[in-house]
GROMACS .gro file of C-alpha atoms in nm:
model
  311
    1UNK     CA    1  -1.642   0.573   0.393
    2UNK     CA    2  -1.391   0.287   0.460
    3UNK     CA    3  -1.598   0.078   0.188
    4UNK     CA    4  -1.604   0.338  -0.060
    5UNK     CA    5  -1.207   0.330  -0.037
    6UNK     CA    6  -1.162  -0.012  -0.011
    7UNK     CA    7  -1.364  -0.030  -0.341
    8UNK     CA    8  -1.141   0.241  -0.501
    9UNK     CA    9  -0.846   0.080  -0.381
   10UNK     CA   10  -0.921  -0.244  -0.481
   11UNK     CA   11  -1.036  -0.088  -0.832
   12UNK     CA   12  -0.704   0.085  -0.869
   13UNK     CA   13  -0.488  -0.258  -0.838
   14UNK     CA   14  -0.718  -0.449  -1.054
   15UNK     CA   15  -0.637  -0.149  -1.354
   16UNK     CA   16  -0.265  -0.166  -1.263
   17UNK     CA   17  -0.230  -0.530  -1.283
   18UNK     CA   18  -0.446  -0.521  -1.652
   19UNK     CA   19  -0.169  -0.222  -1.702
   20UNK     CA   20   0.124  -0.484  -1.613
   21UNK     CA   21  -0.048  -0.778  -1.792
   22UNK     CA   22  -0.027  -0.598  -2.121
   23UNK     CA   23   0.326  -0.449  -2.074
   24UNK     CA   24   0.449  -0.772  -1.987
   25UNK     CA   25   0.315  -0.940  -2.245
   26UNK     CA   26   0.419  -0.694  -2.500
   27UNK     CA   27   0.772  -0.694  -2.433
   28UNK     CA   28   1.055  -0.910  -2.531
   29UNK     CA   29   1.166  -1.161  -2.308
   30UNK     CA   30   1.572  -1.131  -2.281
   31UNK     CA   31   1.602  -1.458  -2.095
   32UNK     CA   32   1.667  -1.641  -2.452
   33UNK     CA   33   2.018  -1.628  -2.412
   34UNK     CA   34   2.072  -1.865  -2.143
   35UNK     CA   35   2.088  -2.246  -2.174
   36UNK     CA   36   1.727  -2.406  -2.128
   37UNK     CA   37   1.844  -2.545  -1.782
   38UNK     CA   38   1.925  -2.224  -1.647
   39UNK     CA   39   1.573  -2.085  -1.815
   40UNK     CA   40   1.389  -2.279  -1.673
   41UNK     CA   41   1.530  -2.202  -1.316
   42UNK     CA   42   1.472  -1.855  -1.387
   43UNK     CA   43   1.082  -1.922  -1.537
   44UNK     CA   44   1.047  -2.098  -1.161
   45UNK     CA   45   1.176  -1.831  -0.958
   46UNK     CA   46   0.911  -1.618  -1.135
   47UNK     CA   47   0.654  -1.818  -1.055
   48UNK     CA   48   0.737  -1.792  -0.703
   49UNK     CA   49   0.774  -1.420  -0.727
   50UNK     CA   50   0.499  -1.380  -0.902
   51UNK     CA   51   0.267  -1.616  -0.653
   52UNK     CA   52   0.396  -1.388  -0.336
   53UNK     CA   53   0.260  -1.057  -0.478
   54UNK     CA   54  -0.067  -1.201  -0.599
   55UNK     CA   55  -0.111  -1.401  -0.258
   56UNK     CA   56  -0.035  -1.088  -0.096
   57UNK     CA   57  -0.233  -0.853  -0.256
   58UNK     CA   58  -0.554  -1.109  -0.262
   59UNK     CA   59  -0.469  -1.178   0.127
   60UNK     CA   60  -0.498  -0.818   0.237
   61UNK     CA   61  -0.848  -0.766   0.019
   62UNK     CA   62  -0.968  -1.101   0.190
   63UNK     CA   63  -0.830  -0.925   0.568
   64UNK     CA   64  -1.036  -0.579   0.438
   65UNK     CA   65  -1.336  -0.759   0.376
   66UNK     CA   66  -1.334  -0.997   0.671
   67UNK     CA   67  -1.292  -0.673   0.913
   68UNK     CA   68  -1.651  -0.617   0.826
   69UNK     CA   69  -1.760  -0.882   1.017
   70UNK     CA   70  -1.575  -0.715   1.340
   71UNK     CA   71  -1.748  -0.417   1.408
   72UNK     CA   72  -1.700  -0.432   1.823
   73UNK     CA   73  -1.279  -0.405   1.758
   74UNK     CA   74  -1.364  -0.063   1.611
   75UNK     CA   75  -1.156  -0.129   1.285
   76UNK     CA   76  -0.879  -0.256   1.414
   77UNK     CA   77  -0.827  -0.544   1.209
   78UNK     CA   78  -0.914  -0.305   0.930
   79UNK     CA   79  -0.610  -0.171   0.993
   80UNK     CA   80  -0.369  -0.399   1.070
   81UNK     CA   81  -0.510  -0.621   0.720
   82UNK     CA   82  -0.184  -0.473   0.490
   83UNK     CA   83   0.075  -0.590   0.758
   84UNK     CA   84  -0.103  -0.944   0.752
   85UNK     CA   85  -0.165  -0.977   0.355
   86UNK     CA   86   0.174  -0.908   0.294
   87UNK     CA   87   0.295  -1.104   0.570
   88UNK     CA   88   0.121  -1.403   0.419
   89UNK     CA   89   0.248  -1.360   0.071
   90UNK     CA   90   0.614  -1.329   0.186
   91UNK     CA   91   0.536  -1.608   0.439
   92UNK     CA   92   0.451  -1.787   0.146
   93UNK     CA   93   0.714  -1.694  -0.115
   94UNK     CA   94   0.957  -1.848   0.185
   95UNK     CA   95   0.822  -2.169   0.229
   96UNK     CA   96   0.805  -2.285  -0.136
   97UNK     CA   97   1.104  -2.485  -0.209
   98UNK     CA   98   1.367  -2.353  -0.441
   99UNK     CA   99   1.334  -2.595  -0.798
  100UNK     CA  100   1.658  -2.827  -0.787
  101UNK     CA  101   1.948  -2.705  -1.048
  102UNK     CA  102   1.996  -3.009  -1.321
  103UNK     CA  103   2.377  -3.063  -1.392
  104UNK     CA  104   2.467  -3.340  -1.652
  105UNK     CA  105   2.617  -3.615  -1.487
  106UNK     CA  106   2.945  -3.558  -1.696
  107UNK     CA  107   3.006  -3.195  -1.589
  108UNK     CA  108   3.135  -3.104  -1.270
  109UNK     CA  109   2.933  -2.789  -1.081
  110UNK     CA  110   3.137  -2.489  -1.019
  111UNK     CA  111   2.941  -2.257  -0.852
  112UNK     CA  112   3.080  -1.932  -0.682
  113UNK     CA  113   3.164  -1.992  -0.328
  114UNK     CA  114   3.098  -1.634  -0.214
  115UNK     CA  115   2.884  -1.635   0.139
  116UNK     CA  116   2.546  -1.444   0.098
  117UNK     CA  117   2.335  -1.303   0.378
  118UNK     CA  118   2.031  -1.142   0.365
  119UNK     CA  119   2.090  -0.810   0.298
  120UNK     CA  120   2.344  -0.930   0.045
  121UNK     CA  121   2.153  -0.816  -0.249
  122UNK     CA  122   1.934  -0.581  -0.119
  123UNK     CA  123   1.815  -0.276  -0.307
  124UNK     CA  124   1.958   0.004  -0.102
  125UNK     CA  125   1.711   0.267  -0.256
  126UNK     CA  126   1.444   0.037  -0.156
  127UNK     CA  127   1.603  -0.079   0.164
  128UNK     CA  128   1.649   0.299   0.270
  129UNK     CA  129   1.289   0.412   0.146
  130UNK     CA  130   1.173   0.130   0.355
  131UNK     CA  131   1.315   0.235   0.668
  132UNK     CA  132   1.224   0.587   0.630
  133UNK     CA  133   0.877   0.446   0.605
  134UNK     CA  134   0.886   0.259   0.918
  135UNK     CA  135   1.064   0.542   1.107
  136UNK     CA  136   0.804   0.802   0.981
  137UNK     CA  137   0.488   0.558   1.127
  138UNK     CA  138   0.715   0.539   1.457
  139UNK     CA  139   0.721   0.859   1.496
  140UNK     CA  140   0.358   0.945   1.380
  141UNK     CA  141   0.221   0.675   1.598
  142UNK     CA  142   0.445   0.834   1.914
  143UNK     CA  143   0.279   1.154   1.819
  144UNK     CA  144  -0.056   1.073   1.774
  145UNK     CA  145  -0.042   0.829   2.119
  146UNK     CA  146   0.052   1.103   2.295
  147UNK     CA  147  -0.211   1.370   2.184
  148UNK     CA  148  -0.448   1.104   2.196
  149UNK     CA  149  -0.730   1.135   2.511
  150UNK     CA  150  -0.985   0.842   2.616
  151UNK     CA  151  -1.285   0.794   2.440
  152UNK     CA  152  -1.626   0.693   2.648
  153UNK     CA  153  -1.467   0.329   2.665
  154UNK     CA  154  -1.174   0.414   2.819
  155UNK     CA  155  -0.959   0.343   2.522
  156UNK     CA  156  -0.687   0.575   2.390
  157UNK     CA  157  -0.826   0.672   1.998
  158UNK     CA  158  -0.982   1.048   2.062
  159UNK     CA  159  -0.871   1.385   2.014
  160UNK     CA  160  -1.009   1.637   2.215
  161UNK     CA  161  -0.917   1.997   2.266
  162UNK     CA  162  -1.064   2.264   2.551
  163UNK     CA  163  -1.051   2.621   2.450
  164UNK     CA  164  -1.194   2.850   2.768
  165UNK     CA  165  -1.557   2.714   2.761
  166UNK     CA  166  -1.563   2.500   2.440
  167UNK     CA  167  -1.475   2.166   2.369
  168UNK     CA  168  -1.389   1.940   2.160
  169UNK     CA  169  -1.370   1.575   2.154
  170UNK     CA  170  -1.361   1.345   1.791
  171UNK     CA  171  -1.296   1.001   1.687
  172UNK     CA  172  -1.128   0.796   1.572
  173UNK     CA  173  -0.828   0.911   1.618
  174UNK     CA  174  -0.476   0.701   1.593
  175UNK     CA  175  -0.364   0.731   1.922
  176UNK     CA  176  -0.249   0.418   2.122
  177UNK     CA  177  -0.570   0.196   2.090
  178UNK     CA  178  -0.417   0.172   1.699
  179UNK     CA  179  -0.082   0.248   1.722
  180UNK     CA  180   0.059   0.017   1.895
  181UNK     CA  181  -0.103  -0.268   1.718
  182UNK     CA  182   0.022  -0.112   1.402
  183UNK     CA  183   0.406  -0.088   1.517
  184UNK     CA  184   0.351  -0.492   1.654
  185UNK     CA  185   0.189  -0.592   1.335
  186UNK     CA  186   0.488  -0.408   1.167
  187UNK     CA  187   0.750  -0.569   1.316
  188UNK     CA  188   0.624  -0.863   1.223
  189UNK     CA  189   0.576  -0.759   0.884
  190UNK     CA  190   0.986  -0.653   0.897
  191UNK     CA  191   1.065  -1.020   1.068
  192UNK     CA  192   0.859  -1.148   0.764
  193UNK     CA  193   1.073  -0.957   0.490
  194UNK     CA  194   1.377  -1.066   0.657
  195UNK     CA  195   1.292  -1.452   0.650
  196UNK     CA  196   1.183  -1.369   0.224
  197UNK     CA  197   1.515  -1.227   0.200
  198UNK     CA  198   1.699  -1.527   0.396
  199UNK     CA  199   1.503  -1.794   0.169
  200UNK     CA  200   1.683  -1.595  -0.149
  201UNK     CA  201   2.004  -1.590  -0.024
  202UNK     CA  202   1.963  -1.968   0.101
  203UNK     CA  203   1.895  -2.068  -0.263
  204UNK     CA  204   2.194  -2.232  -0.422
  205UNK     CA  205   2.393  -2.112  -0.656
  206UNK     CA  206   2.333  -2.124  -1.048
  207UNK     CA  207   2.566  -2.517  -1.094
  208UNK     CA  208   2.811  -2.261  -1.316
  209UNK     CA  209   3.084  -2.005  -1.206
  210UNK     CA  210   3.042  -1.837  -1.587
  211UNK     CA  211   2.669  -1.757  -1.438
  212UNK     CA  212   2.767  -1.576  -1.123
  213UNK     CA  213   2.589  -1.303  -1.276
  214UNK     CA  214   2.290  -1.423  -1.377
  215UNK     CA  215   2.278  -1.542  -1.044
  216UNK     CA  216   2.314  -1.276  -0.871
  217UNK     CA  217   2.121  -1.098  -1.163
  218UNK     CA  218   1.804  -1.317  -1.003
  219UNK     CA  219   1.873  -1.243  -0.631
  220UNK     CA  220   1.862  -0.894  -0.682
  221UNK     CA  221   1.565  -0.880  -0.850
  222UNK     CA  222   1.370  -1.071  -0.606
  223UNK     CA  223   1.493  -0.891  -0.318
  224UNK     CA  224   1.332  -0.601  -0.484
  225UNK     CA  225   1.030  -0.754  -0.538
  226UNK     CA  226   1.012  -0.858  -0.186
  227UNK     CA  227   1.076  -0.521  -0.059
  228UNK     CA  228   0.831  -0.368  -0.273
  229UNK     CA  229   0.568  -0.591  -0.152
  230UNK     CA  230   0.685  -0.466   0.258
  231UNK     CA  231   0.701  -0.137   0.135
  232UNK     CA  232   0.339  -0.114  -0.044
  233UNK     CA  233   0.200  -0.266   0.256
  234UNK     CA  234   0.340  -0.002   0.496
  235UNK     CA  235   0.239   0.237   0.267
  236UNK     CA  236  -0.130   0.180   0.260
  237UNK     CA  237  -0.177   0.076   0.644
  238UNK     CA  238   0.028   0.380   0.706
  239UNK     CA  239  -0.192   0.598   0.466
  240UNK     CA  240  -0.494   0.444   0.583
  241UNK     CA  241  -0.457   0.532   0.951
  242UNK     CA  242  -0.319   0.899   0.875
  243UNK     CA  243  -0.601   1.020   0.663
  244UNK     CA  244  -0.817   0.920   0.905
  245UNK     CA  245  -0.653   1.079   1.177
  246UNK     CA  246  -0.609   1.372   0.978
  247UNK     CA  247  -0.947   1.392   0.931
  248UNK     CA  248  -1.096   1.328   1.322
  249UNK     CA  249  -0.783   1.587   1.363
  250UNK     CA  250  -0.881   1.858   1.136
  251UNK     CA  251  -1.275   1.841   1.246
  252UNK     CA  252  -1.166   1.866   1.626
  253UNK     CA  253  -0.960   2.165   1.582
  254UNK     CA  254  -1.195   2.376   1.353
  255UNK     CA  255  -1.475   2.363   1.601
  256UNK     CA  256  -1.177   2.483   1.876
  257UNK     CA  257  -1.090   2.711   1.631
  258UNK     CA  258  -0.703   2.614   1.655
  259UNK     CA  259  -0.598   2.682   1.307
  260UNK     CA  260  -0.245   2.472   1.388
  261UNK     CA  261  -0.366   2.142   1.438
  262UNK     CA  262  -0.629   2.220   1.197
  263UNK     CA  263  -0.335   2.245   0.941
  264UNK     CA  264  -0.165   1.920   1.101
  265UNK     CA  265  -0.451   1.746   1.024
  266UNK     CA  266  -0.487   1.863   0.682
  267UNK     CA  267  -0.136   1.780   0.634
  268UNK     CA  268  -0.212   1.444   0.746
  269UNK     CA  269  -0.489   1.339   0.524
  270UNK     CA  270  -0.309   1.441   0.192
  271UNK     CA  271   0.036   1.289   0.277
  272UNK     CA  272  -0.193   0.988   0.370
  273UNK     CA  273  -0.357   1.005   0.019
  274UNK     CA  274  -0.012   1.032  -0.129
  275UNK     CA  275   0.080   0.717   0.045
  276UNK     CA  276  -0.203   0.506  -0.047
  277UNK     CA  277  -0.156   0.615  -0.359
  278UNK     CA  278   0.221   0.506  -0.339
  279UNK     CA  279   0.097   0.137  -0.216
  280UNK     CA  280  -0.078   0.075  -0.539
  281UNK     CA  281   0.247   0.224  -0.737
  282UNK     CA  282   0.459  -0.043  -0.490
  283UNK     CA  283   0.183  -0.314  -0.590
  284UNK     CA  284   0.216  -0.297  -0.956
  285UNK     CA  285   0.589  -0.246  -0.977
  286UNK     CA  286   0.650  -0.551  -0.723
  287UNK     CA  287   0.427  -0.755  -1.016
  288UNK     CA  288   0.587  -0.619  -1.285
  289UNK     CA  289   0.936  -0.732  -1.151
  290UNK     CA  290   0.763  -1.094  -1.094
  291UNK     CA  291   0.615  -1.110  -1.418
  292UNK     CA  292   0.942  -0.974  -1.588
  293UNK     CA  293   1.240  -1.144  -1.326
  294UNK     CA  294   1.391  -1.372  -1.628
  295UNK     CA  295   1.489  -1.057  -1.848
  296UNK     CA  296   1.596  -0.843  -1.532
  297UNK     CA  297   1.837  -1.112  -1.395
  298UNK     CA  298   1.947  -1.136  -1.731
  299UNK     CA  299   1.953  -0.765  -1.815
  300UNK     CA  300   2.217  -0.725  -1.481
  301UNK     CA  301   2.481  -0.934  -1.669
  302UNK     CA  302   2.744  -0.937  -1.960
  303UNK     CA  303   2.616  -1.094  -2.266
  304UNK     CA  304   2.945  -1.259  -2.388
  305UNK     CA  305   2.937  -1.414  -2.046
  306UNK     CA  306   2.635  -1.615  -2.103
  307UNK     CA  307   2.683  -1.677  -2.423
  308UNK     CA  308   2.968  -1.860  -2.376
  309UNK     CA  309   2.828  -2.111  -2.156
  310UNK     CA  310   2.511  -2.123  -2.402
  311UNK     CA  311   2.478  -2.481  -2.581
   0.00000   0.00000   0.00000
């Protein structure tokens, strides 16, 4: 089953990326305003931008796929392969050097002065839906770990019920023997978002106080790519784990004939589905927003702004 929907899944990001490819191609780059110096700055940050989501998204396929050859950890790494794709592409995205800004050796640089953090030019929408995310696997991983009973191996990932003289007992199930795997490989996941959002804010400023806002035009953008890219992987591992559960869930409590975690578990495995189904949506609009960053840092400013630094 887990190869049928890594197949589908894979299947749906290769159609959204063909999707992207043609709407990026089709539409009109805005970025034709700025001086070529400033251009090309913005053509490199998309690069970059562009290079995390693809490194990502081919890093977590490559973690899917080498699972396979780990069947004694139970699926484990299966699991844990969105945190560590997308913790590679941001990892990545970080440690590629900003390109240098060119000033003519007859102009002075004025840049704006203004200190930047990280969460400087965060997307709060994103930011928030983010956190929710992580909050919501928290919580389902606290409720699943507790619920959770010992399979033959001792390890936490069953859910068993006893009703008089019947039984129950199916796997597998989140519980701890996944759960808290998934909250470690998540926090490192958030410590790598953090350190994609620090290398932005790092970057130095366009050489040009007239371009504050194409500057900060840039920042934002990326920030929401980055965040995207967290997001979608949360998304899918969190998906992943809770239509499975849903499912062991579900079957355990219909032969117990407990019609209330029957529903839980049905509840589960479709707001799992919706979830993986939101990771591919995070996917394609986090490439979209690479392949398109010149025209959005540009779209976030005043026109008569650049212009009049234009040559």
């Amino acid at each position: 089953m887990a190869g049928v929907a890594l197949v589908g899944y894979v299947l749906a990001v290769v159609l959204a990326v063909v999707i992207v490819w043609i709407v990026a191609r089709r539409r009109p780059q805005g970025d034709e305003t700025v001086p070529p110096p400033v251009r090309a700055l913005l053509s490199a940050a998309r690069r970059r931008a562009t290079l995390a989501v693809i490194a990502a998204a081919v890093a977590i396929v490559a973690a899917f796929v080498a699972s396979y050859s780990l069947p004694a950890l139970l699926g484990l790494p299966f699991l844990l392969s969105p945190a560590v794709g997308a913790t590679a592409g941001l990892l990545l995205y970080a440690a590629i050097p900003p390109r240098a800004a060119v000033v003519e050796a007859d102009r002075v640089r004025d840049a704006s002065l203004t200190p930047r953090t990280p969460v400087s030019y965060l997307p709060r929408a994103g930011a928030i839906l983010l956190a929710i995310l992580v909050v919501a696997q928290t919580a389902f991983v606290l409720f699943t770990g507790f619920t959770s009973s010992p399979d033959d191996s001792g390890r936490y990932r069953a859910i068993a019920f006893q009703v008089g003289d019947v039984g129950s007992v199916s796997t597998p199930y989140a519980g701890w023997f996944y759960g808290i795997p998934l909250l470690v490989a998540t926090a490192i996941l958030t410590a790598a978002t953090f350190v994609a959002l620090w290398r932005v804010s790092s970057t130095p400023a366009l050489p040009d106080s007239d371009l504050a806002e194409v500057d900060a035009g840039w920042r934002r953008a990326t920030n929401r790519i980055i965040v995207a890219i967290s997001a979608a992987a949360v998304l899918l591992q969190f998906g992943g784990v809770a239509v499975q559960s849903g499912l062991t869930l579900r079957n355990a409590a219909y032969n117990s004939g407990l019609l209330v975690w029957s529903n839980t578990g049905v509840f589960f495995g479709w707001a799992g589905v919706l979830m993986l189904i939101g990771s591919v949506v995070g996917l394609t609009l986090a490439l979209l927003w690479a392949l398109t960053l010149p025209d959005l840092a540009v779209d976030r400013t005043s026109p008569h702004r650049v212009e009049a630094v234009a040559p």
